[in-house]
Coordinates of C-alpha atoms in Angstrom, one line a residue:
Chain D
X1 CA -6.2 0.9 -15.2
X2 CA -6.9 -0.1 -11.5
X3 CA -9.0 -3.1 -10.6
X4 CA -10.9 -1.0 -8.3
X5 CA -12.7 2.2 -9.4
X6 CA -12.7 5.5 -7.4
X7 CA -13.8 9.0 -8.5
X8 CA -10.9 11.1 -9.3
X9 CA -11.7 13.9 -7.0
X10 CA -14.3 15.1 -4.5
X11 CA -14.7 18.4 -2.7
X12 CA -16.7 20.0 0.0
X13 CA -16.5 23.1 2.3
X14 CA -15.1 23.0 5.8
X15 CA -17.2 21.3 8.2
X16 CA -19.2 19.4 5.5
X17 CA -19.3 15.6 4.6
X18 CA -17.8 13.7 1.6
X19 CA -18.2 10.2 0.7
X20 CA -15.7 8.3 -1.5
X21 CA -16.7 5.3 -3.5
X22 CA -14.7 2.2 -4.4
X23 CA -16.3 -0.1 -6.9
X24 CA -15.0 -3.7 -7.6
X25 CA -16.3 -7.1 -8.3
X26 CA -16.9 -10.4 -6.6
X27 CA -13.4 -11.5 -6.7
X28 CA -12.2 -8.4 -4.7
X29 CA -14.5 -6.3 -2.7
X30 CA -17.4 -8.7 -3.0
X31 CA -15.7 -11.4 -0.9
X32 CA -12.7 -9.7 0.9
X33 CA -12.2 -7.0 3.5
X34 CA -11.5 -3.5 2.3
X35 CA -9.0 -1.0 3.7
X36 CA -8.5 2.7 3.2
X37 CA -5.5 4.9 3.2
X38 CA -4.9 8.7 3.4
X39 CA -1.9 10.1 1.6
X40 CA -0.9 13.6 2.5
X41 CA 1.3 15.4 -0.1
X42 CA 4.8 14.3 0.1
X43 CA 4.3 11.5 2.6
X44 CA 3.8 8.0 2.8
X45 CA 0.1 6.5 3.0
X46 CA -1.5 6.0 6.3
X47 CA -4.1 3.4 7.3
X48 CA -7.5 4.9 8.0
X49 CA -9.9 2.0 7.9
X50 CA -9.4 -1.7 7.9
X51 CA -11.7 -4.9 7.5
X52 CA -14.2 -2.6 6.0
X53 CA -15.1 -0.4 8.9
X54 CA -12.5 -0.6 11.8
X55 CA -10.4 2.3 12.7
X56 CA -6.8 2.0 14.0
X57 CA -6.1 3.6 17.3
X58 CA -5.6 7.3 16.8
X59 CA -7.9 7.8 13.9
X60 CA -10.8 10.1 14.7
X61 CA -14.5 8.9 14.2
X62 CA -14.8 11.6 11.6
X63 CA -13.6 8.8 9.3
X64 CA -15.9 5.8 8.6
X65 CA -15.9 2.9 6.3
X66 CA -18.8 0.6 4.9
X67 CA -19.3 -2.1 2.5
X68 CA -22.3 -3.3 0.3
X69 CA -22.0 -6.0 -2.2
X70 CA -19.0 -5.1 -4.5
X71 CA -18.6 -1.5 -3.4
X72 CA -17.1 0.2 -0.4
X73 CA -17.4 3.6 0.8
X74 CA -15.3 6.0 3.0
X75 CA -17.0 8.8 4.6
X76 CA -15.4 11.9 6.2
X77 CA -17.5 14.1 8.3
X78 CA -16.7 17.6 9.8
X79 CA -14.3 18.3 6.9
X80 CA -11.0 20.1 7.8
X81 CA -8.3 21.7 5.8
X82 CA -6.0 19.1 7.0
X83 CA -8.1 16.4 5.3
X84 CA -6.9 17.5 1.9
X85 CA -5.1 14.5 0.6
X86 CA -5.3 11.6 -1.7
X87 CA -7.4 8.6 -0.5
X88 CA -7.0 5.0 -1.7
X89 CA -9.0 1.8 -1.2
X90 CA -7.5 -1.6 -1.2
X91 CA -8.2 -5.2 -0.9
X92 CA -7.3 -8.8 -1.9
X93 CA -8.2 -10.0 -5.4
X94 CA -8.9 -13.8 -5.1
X95 CA -8.6 -14.2 -9.0
X96 CA -5.5 -12.5 -9.2
X97 CA -4.0 -13.6 -6.0
X98 CA -2.9 -10.0 -5.4
X99 CA -3.4 -7.0 -3.3
X100 CA -5.1 -4.2 -5.5
X101 CA -5.8 -0.7 -5.0
X102 CA -8.1 1.9 -6.4
X103 CA -6.8 4.7 -8.5
X104 CA -7.1 7.3 -5.8
X105 CA -9.4 10.0 -5.1
X106 CA -8.2 13.7 -4.3
X107 CA -10.2 15.4 -1.5
X108 CA -10.1 19.1 -1.9
X109 CA -11.6 21.5 1.0
X110 CA -13.2 24.5 -0.7
Chain S
X1 CA 7.6 1.9 18.1
X2 CA 7.9 -0.1 14.9
X3 CA 9.8 1.7 12.2
X4 CA 10.7 0.6 8.5
X5 CA 13.6 2.3 6.5
X6 CA 14.3 1.7 2.9
X7 CA 17.7 1.7 1.4
X8 CA 18.5 4.3 -1.3
X9 CA 19.7 3.0 -4.6
X10 CA 19.0 6.4 -6.5
X11 CA 19.5 6.4 -10.2
X12 CA 19.7 3.2 -12.4
X13 CA 20.1 2.8 -16.1
X14 CA 17.8 0.8 -18.1
X15 CA 18.4 -2.9 -18.0
X16 CA 20.1 -2.8 -14.7
X17 CA 18.8 -4.6 -11.5
X18 CA 17.2 -2.7 -8.8
X19 CA 18.1 -3.9 -5.3
X20 CA 16.2 -2.5 -2.3
X21 CA 16.4 -3.3 1.4
X22 CA 13.9 -2.7 4.2
X23 CA 15.4 -2.4 7.7
X24 CA 12.9 -3.1 10.5
X25 CA 13.2 -1.9 14.0
X26 CA 11.0 -2.2 16.9
X27 CA 9.6 -5.6 15.9
X28 CA 11.3 -9.0 15.0
X29 CA 10.7 -10.3 11.6
X30 CA 11.3 -13.9 12.8
X31 CA 8.7 -13.7 15.5
X32 CA 6.2 -11.6 13.8
X33 CA 3.1 -13.1 12.5
X34 CA 2.9 -10.6 9.7
X35 CA 3.5 -10.2 6.1
X36 CA 5.9 -7.8 4.9
X37 CA 6.1 -6.2 1.4
X38 CA 6.8 -3.7 -1.2
X39 CA 4.4 -1.1 -2.7
X40 CA 5.5 1.5 -5.3
X41 CA 4.0 4.7 -6.7
X42 CA 5.1 6.3 -10.0
X43 CA 5.3 10.1 -9.8
X44 CA 1.8 11.7 -9.9
X45 CA 0.1 8.2 -10.0
X46 CA -1.5 5.7 -7.7
X47 CA -0.3 2.8 -5.4
X48 CA 0.9 -0.5 -7.0
X49 CA 1.5 -3.6 -4.8
X50 CA 4.6 -5.4 -5.8
X51 CA 4.7 -8.4 -3.4
X52 CA 4.7 -9.6 0.0
X53 CA 6.6 -12.2 2.2
X54 CA 6.2 -14.0 5.4
X55 CA 9.1 -14.8 7.8
X56 CA 9.0 -18.3 6.7
X57 CA 9.8 -17.2 3.2
X58 CA 6.3 -17.7 1.7
X59 CA 5.8 -15.0 -1.1
X60 CA 3.0 -13.6 -3.2
X61 CA 3.9 -11.5 -6.2
X62 CA 2.0 -9.1 -8.3
X63 CA 1.0 -11.1 -11.5
X64 CA 0.7 -8.0 -13.8
X65 CA 2.5 -8.0 -17.1
X66 CA 4.6 -5.0 -15.9
X67 CA 6.1 -6.9 -12.9
X68 CA 5.5 -10.6 -13.4
X69 CA 8.7 -12.8 -13.4
X70 CA 11.0 -9.7 -12.8
X71 CA 10.4 -9.5 -9.1
X72 CA 11.8 -11.4 -6.2
X73 CA 11.5 -10.6 -2.4
X74 CA 13.5 -12.4 0.2
X75 CA 13.8 -12.1 4.0
X76 CA 17.0 -12.2 6.3
X77 CA 15.7 -12.6 9.8
X78 CA 19.1 -12.4 11.4
X79 CA 19.5 -8.8 10.1
X80 CA 15.7 -8.0 10.6
X81 CA 15.5 -7.0 6.9
X82 CA 13.6 -8.0 3.8
X83 CA 14.6 -7.2 0.3
X84 CA 13.2 -6.4 -3.1
X85 CA 15.0 -7.4 -6.3
X86 CA 13.7 -6.1 -9.7
X87 CA 15.5 -7.1 -12.9
X88 CA 15.7 -5.5 -16.2
X89 CA 14.4 -2.2 -15.1
X90 CA 13.0 0.4 -17.6
X91 CA 11.9 4.0 -17.3
X92 CA 8.3 2.7 -16.4
X93 CA 9.9 1.4 -13.1
X94 CA 10.7 5.0 -12.1
X95 CA 8.7 5.4 -8.8
X96 CA 8.8 5.9 -5.0
X97 CA 9.1 2.5 -3.5
X98 CA 7.7 1.8 -0.1
X99 CA 8.3 -1.0 2.3
X100 CA 5.4 -1.8 4.6
X101 CA 3.8 -4.2 7.0
X102 CA 0.8 -5.8 5.4
X103 CA -0.8 -7.7 8.4
X104 CA -1.4 -11.1 9.5
X105 CA -3.0 -12.6 6.6
X106 CA -1.9 -12.1 3.0
X107 CA -5.6 -12.2 1.8
X108 CA -6.6 -9.5 4.3
X109 CA -4.3 -6.5 3.7
X110 CA -3.9 -4.2 6.6
X111 CA -1.1 -2.0 5.7
X112 CA -0.5 -0.3 8.9
X113 CA 3.2 0.6 8.9
X114 CA 4.9 2.1 6.1
X115 CA 8.6 3.4 5.3
X116 CA 9.1 6.8 4.3
X117 CA 9.5 5.8 0.8
X118 CA 12.7 6.0 -1.7
X119 CA 12.6 7.5 -5.1
X120 CA 14.1 5.2 -7.6
X121 CA 14.9 6.8 -11.0
X122 CA 15.6 4.7 -14.2
X123 CA 17.2 6.9 -16.9
X124 CA 20.0 6.5 -19.4

């Protein structure tokens, strides 16, 4: 069982918006920064969001991150077929002294 | 351009020791103010952090029962490499192993560079 909880899957039509939730507790999301990763089939994960809501250079503003309390959210607007991938949230857990990830969410473009 | 490349140990038998090396190019581990580490992904499953190391040798390891006390990570700044050692492997250690750069602060993971990953299979 993952320390962080994500929905197994979300889906939407091209051009629509999806949101992916990541739920944790005070020892992880509640008091630490959250990052998000996209993993296309057969490839290594790629950093999408860091420090809750910052995008690395080259990541389009269709991707956004937010955090409230012990939950974080990744938003993807203007959904494209190329966005079909698994998405993971990650953070530091102060009680475990460990990097922890969510179980991953598969995004399907209908 | 920063690049990370894992070695390819391939197939291991249960109880053997897994040794992986990550070769970093495009940046110096010695002068880099970053943590470097290992993350694995069992087939069809999610990501699991194994551990991180700073160029000084300071380390953090996953305390989970599946890894605790079996893992060690070391760094060789002269070769610009860092390594993973996992003893007494079982089939549960079968996974794709990624080396990665985890950012400037251990408690603020920002995993911005990843190796391509190497599949390690444990089978008798």
